[in-house]
JSON list of C-alpha atoms in Angstrom, two decimals:
[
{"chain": "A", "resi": 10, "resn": "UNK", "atom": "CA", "xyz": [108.36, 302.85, 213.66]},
{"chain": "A", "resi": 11, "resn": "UNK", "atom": "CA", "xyz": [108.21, 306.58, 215.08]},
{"chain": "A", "resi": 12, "resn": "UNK", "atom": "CA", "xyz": [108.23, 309.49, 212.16]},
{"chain": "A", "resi": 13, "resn": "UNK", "atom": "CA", "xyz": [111.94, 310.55, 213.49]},
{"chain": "A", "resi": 14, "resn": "UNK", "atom": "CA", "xyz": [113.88, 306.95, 212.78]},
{"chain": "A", "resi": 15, "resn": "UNK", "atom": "CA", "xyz": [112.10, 306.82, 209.77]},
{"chain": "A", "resi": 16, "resn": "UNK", "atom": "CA", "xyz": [112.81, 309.73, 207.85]},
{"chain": "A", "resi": 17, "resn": "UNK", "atom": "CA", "xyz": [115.94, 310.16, 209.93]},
{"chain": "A", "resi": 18, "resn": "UNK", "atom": "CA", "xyz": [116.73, 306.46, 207.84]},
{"chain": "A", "resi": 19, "resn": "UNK", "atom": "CA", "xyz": [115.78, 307.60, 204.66]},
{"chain": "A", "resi": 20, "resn": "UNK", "atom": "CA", "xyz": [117.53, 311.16, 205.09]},
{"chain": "A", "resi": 21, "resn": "UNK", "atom": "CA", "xyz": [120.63, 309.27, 205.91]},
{"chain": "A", "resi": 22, "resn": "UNK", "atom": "CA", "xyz": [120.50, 307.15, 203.22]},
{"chain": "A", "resi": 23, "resn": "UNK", "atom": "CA", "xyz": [119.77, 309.38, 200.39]},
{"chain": "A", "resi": 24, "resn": "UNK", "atom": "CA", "xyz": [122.44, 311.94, 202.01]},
{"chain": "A", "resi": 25, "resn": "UNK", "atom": "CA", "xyz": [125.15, 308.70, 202.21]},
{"chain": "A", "resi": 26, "resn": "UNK", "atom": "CA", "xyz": [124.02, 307.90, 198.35]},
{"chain": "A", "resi": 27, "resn": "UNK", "atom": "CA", "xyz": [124.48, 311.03, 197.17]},
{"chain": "A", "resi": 28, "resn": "UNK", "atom": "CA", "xyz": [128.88, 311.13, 197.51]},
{"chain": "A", "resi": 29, "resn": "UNK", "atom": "CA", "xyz": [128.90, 307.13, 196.59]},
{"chain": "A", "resi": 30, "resn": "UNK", "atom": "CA", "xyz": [126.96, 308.38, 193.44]},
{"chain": "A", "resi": 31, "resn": "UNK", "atom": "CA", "xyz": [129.39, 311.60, 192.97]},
{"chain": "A", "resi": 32, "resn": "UNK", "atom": "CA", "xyz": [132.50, 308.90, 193.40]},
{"chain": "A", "resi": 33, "resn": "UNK", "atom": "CA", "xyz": [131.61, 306.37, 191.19]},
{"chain": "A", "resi": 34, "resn": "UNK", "atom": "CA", "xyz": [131.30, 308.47, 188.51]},
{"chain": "A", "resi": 35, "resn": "UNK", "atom": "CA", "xyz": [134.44, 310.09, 189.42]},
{"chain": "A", "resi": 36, "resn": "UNK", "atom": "CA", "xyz": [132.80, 313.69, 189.63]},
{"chain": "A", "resi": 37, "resn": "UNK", "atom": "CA", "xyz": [134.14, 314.08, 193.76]},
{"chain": "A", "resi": 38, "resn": "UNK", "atom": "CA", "xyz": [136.41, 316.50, 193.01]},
{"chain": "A", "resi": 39, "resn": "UNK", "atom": "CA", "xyz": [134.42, 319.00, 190.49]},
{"chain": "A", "resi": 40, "resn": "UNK", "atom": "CA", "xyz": [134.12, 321.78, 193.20]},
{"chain": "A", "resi": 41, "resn": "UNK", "atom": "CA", "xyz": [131.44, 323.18, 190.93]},
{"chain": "A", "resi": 42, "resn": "UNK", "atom": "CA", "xyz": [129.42, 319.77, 192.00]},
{"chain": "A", "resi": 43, "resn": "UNK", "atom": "CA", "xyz": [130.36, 319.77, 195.21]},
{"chain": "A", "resi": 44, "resn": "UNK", "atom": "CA", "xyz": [128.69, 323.12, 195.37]},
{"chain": "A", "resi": 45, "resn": "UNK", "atom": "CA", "xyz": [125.35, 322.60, 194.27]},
{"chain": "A", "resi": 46, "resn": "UNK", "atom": "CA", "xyz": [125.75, 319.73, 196.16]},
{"chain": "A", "resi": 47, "resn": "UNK", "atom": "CA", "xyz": [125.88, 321.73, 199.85]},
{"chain": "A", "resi": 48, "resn": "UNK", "atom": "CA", "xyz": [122.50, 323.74, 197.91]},
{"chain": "A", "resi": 49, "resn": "UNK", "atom": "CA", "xyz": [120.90, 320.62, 197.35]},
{"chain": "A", "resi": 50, "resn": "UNK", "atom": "CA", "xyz": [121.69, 318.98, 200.39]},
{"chain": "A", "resi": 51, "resn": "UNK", "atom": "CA", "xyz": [120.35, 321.47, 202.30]},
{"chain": "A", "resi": 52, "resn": "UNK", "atom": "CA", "xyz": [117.20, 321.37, 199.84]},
{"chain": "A", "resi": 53, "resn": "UNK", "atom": "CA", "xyz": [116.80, 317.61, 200.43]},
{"chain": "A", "resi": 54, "resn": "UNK", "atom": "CA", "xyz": [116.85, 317.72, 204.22]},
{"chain": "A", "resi": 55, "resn": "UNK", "atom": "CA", "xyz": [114.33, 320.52, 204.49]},
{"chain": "A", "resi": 56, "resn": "UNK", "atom": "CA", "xyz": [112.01, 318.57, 202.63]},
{"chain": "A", "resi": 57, "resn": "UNK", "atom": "CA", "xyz": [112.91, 315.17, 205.01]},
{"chain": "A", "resi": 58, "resn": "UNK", "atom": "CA", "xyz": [112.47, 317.02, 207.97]},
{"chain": "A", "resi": 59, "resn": "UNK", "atom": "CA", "xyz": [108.89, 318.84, 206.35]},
{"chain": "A", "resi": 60, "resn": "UNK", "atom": "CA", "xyz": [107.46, 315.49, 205.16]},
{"chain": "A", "resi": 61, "resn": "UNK", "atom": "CA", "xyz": [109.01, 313.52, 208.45]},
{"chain": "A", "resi": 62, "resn": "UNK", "atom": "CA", "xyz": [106.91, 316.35, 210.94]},
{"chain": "A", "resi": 63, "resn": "UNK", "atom": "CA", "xyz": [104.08, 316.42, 208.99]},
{"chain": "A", "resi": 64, "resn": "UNK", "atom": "CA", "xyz": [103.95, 312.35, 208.58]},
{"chain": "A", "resi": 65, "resn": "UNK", "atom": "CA", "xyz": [104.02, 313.03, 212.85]},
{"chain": "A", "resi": 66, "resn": "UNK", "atom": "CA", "xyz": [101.18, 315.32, 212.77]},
{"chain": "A", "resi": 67, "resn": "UNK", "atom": "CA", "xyz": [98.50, 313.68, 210.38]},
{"chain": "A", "resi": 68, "resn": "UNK", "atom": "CA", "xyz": [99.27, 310.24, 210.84]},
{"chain": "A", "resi": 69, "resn": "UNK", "atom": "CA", "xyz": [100.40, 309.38, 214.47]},
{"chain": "A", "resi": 70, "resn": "UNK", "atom": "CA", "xyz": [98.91, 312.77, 216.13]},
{"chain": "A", "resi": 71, "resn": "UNK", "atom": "CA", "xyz": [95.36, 313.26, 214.76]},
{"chain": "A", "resi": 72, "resn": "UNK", "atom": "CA", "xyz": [95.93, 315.92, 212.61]},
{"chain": "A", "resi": 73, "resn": "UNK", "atom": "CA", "xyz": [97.27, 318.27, 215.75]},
{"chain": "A", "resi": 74, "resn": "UNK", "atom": "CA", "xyz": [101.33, 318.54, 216.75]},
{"chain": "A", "resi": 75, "resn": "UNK", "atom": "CA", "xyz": [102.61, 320.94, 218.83]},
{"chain": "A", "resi": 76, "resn": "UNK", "atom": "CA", "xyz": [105.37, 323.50, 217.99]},
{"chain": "A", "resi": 77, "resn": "UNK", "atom": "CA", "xyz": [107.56, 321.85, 220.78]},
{"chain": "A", "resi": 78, "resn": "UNK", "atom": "CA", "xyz": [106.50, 318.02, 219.34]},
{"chain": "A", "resi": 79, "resn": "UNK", "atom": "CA", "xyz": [107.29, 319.26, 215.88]},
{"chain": "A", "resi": 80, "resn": "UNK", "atom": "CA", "xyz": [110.50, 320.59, 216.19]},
{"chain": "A", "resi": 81, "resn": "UNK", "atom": "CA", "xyz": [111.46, 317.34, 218.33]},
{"chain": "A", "resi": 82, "resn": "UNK", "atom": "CA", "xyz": [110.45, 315.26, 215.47]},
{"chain": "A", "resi": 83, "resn": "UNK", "atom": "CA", "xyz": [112.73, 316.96, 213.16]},
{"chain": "A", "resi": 84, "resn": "UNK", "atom": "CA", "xyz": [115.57, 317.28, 215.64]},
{"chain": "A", "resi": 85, "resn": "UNK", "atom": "CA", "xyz": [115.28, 313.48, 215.65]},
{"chain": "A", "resi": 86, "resn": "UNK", "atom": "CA", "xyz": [115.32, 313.02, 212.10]},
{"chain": "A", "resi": 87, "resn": "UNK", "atom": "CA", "xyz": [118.23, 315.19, 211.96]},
{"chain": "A", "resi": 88, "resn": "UNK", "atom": "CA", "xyz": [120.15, 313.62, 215.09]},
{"chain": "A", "resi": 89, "resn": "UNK", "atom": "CA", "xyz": [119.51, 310.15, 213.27]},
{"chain": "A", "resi": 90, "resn": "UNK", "atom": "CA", "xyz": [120.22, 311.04, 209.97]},
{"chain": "A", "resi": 91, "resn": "UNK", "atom": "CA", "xyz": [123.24, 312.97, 211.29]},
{"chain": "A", "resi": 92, "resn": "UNK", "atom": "CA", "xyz": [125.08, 309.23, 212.99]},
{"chain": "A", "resi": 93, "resn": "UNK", "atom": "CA", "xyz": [124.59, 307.76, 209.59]},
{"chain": "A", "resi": 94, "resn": "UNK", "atom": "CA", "xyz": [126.21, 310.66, 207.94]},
{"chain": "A", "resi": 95, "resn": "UNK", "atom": "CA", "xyz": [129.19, 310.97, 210.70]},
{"chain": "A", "resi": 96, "resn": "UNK", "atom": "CA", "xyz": [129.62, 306.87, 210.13]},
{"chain": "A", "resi": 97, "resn": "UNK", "atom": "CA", "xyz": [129.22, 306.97, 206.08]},
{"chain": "A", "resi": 98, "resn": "UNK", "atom": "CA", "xyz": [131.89, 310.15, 206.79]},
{"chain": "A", "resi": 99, "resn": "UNK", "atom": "CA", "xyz": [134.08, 308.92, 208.23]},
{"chain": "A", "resi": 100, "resn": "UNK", "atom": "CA", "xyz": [133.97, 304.92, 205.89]},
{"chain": "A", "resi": 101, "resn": "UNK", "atom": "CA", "xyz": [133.95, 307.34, 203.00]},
{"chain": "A", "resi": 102, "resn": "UNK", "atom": "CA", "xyz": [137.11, 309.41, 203.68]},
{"chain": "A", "resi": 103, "resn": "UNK", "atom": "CA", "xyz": [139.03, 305.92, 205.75]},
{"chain": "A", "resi": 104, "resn": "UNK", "atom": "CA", "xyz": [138.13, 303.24, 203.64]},
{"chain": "A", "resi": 105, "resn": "UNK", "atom": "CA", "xyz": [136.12, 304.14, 200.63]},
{"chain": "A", "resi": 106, "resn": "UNK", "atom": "CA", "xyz": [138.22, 307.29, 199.13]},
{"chain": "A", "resi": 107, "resn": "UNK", "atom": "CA", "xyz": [140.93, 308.00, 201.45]},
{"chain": "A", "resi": 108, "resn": "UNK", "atom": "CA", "xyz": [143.05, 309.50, 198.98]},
{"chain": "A", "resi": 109, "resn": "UNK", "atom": "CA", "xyz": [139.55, 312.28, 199.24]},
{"chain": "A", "resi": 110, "resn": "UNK", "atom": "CA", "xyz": [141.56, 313.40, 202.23]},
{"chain": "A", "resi": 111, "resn": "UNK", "atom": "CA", "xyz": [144.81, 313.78, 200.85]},
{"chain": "A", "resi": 112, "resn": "UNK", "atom": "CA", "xyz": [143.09, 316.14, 198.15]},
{"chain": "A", "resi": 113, "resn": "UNK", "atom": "CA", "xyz": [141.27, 318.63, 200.43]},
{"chain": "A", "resi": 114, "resn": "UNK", "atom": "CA", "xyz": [144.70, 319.41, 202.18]},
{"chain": "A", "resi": 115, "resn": "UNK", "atom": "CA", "xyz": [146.25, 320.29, 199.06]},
{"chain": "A", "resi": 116, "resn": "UNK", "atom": "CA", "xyz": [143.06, 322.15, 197.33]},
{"chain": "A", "resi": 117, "resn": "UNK", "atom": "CA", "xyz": [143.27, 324.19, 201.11]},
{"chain": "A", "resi": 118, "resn": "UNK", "atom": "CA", "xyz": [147.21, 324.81, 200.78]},
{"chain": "A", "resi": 119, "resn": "UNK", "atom": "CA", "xyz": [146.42, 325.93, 197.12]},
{"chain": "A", "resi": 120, "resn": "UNK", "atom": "CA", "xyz": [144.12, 328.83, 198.20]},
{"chain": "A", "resi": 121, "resn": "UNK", "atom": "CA", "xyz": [146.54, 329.61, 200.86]},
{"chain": "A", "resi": 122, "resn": "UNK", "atom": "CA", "xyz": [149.47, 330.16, 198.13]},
{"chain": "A", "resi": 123, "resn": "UNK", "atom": "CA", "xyz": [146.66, 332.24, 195.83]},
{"chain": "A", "resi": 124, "resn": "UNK", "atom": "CA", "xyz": [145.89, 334.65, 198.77]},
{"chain": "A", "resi": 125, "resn": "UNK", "atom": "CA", "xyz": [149.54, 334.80, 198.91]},
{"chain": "A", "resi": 126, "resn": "UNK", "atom": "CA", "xyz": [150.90, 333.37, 201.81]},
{"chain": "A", "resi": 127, "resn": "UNK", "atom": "CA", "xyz": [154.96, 332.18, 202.21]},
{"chain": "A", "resi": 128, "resn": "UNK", "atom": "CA", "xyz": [155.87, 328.58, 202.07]},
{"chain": "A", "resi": 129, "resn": "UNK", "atom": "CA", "xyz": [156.44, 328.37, 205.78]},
{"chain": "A", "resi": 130, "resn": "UNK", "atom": "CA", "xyz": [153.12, 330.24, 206.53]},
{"chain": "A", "resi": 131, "resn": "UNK", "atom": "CA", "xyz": [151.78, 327.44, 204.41]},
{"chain": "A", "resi": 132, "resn": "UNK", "atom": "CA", "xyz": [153.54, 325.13, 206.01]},
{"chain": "A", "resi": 133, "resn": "UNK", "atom": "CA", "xyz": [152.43, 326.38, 209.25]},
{"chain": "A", "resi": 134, "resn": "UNK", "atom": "CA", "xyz": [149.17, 326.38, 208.39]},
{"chain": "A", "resi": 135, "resn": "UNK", "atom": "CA", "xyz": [148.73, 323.01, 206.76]},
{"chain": "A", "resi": 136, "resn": "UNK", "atom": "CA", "xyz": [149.71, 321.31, 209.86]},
{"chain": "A", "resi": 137, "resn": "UNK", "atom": "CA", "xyz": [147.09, 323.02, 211.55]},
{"chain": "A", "resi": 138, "resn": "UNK", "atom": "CA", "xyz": [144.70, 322.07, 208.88]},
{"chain": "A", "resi": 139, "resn": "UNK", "atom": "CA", "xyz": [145.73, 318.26, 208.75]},
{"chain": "A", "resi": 140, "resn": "UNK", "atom": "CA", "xyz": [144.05, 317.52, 212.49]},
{"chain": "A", "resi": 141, "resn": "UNK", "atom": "CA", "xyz": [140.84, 318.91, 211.54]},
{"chain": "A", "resi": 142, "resn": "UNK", "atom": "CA", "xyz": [140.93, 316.76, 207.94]},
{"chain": "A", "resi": 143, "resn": "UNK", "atom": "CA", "xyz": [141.20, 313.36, 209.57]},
{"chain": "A", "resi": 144, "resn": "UNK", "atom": "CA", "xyz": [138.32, 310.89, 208.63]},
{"chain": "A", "resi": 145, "resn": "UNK", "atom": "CA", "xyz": [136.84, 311.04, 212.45]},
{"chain": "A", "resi": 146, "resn": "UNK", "atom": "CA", "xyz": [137.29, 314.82, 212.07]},
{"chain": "A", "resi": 147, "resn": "UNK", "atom": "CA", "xyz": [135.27, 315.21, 209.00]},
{"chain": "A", "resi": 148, "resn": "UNK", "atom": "CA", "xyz": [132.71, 312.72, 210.26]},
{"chain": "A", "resi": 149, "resn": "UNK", "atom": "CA", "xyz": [132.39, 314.75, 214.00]},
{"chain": "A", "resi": 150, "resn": "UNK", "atom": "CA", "xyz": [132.18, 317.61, 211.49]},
{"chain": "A", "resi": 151, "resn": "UNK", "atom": "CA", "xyz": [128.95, 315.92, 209.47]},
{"chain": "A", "resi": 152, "resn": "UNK", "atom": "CA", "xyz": [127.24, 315.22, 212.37]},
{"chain": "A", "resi": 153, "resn": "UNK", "atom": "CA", "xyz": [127.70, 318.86, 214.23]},
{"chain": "A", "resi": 154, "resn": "UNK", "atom": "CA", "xyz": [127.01, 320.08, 210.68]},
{"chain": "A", "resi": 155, "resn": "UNK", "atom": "CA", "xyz": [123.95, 318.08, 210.28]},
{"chain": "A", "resi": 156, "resn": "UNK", "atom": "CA", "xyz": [122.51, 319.08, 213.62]},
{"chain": "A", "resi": 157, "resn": "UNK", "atom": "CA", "xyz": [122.92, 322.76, 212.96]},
{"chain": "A", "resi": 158, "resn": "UNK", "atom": "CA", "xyz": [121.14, 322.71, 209.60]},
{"chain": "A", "resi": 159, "resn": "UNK", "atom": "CA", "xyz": [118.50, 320.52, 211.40]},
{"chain": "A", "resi": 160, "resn": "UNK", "atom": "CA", "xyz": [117.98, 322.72, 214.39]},
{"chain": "A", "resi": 161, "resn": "UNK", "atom": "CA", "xyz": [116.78, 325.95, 211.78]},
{"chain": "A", "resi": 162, "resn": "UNK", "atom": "CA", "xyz": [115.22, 323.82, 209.55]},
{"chain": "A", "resi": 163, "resn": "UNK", "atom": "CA", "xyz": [113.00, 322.52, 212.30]},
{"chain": "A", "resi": 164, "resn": "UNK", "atom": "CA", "xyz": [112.21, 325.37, 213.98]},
{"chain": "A", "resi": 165, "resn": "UNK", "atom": "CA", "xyz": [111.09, 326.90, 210.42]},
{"chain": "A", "resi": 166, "resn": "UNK", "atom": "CA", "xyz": [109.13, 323.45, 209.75]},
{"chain": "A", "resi": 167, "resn": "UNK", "atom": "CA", "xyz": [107.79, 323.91, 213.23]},
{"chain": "A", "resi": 168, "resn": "UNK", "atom": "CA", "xyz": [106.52, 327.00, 212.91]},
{"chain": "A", "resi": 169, "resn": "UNK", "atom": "CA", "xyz": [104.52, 326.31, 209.65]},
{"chain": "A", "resi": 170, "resn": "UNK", "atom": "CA", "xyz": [103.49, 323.12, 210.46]},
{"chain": "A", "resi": 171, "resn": "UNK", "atom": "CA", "xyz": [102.35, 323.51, 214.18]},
{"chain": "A", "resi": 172, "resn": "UNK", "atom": "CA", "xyz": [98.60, 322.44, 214.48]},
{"chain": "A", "resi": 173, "resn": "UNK", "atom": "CA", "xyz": [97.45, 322.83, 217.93]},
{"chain": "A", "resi": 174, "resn": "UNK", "atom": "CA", "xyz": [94.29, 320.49, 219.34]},
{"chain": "A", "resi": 175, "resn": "UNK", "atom": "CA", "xyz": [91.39, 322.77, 219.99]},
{"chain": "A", "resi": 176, "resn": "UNK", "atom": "CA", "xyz": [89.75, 320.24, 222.69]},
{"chain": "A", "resi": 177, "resn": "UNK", "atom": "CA", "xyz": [93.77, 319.84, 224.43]},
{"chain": "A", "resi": 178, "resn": "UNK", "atom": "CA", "xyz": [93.16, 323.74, 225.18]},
{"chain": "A", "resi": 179, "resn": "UNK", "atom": "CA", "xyz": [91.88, 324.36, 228.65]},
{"chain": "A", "resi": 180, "resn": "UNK", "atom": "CA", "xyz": [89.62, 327.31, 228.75]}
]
């Protein structure tokens, strides 16, 4: 099994286990968790995408990878990890918690009243909201998202973990 479907597997597991965890213990609303969720999120992918490139590099390259190989590895972890995300997304807000979806519409109207908008500018406003807080919405929004975060992160893991092949160099 290549690096990429590997760690893009276990990235899109552990990021698909971390809401089910979050829900079950009824803590999906806590915006203070959902917070240091993004943080750590963005924490645990780094480190899938590090390990994942530098799995590539010692064990299936020889030690060598190139900047261009590297950064391909962890765009493929990220493209992987980032379907299971957009499915889990899109299960999560349809099937699993669909009333999730309900509550993000009115949190978003809520902050619309506090900056201190009218009712029909809310009103206006919400219905504009509601077609981009649909479950295949949010889950075309965790994959773009996903592929975003993966696309710095592996240029930054490609760039420290680059090892070019010394004999591969013509002179």
């Amino acid at each position: 099994m290549s690096s990429s479907l590997r760690f893009g597997l276990i990235l899109g597991g552990i990021l698909a286990a971390i809401p089910l965890i979050y829900f079950s213990l009824g803590l999906e609303k806590d915006e203070t968790i959902q917070n240091v969720t993004t943080f750590i999120n963005i924490i645990i992918i780094a480190i899938i995408v590090y390990l994942g490139i530098k799995d590539q590099r010692d064990n299936k390259m020889n030690g060598f990878i190139s900047f261009g190989k590297a950064f391909s590895t962890g765009m493929g972890i990220s493209a992987i990890s980032g379907i299971i995300s957009a499915i889990f997304s899109y299960l999560y807000f349809a099937v699993i918690n669909p009333g999730m979806v309900t509550y993000i519409r009115m949190m978003q109207e809520q902050k619309l009243i506090e900056k201190g908008m009218s009712d029909s500018e809310v009103a206006k406003m919400a219905e504009k909201m509601a077609m981009f807080t649909t479950p295949p919405m949010m889950a075309a929004f965790s994959f773009v998202g996903l592929i975003i975060i993966g696309l710095v992160i592996s240029l930054v893991c490609g760039g420290i973990l680059k090892k070019e092949d010394p004999s591969a160099q013509i002179s």
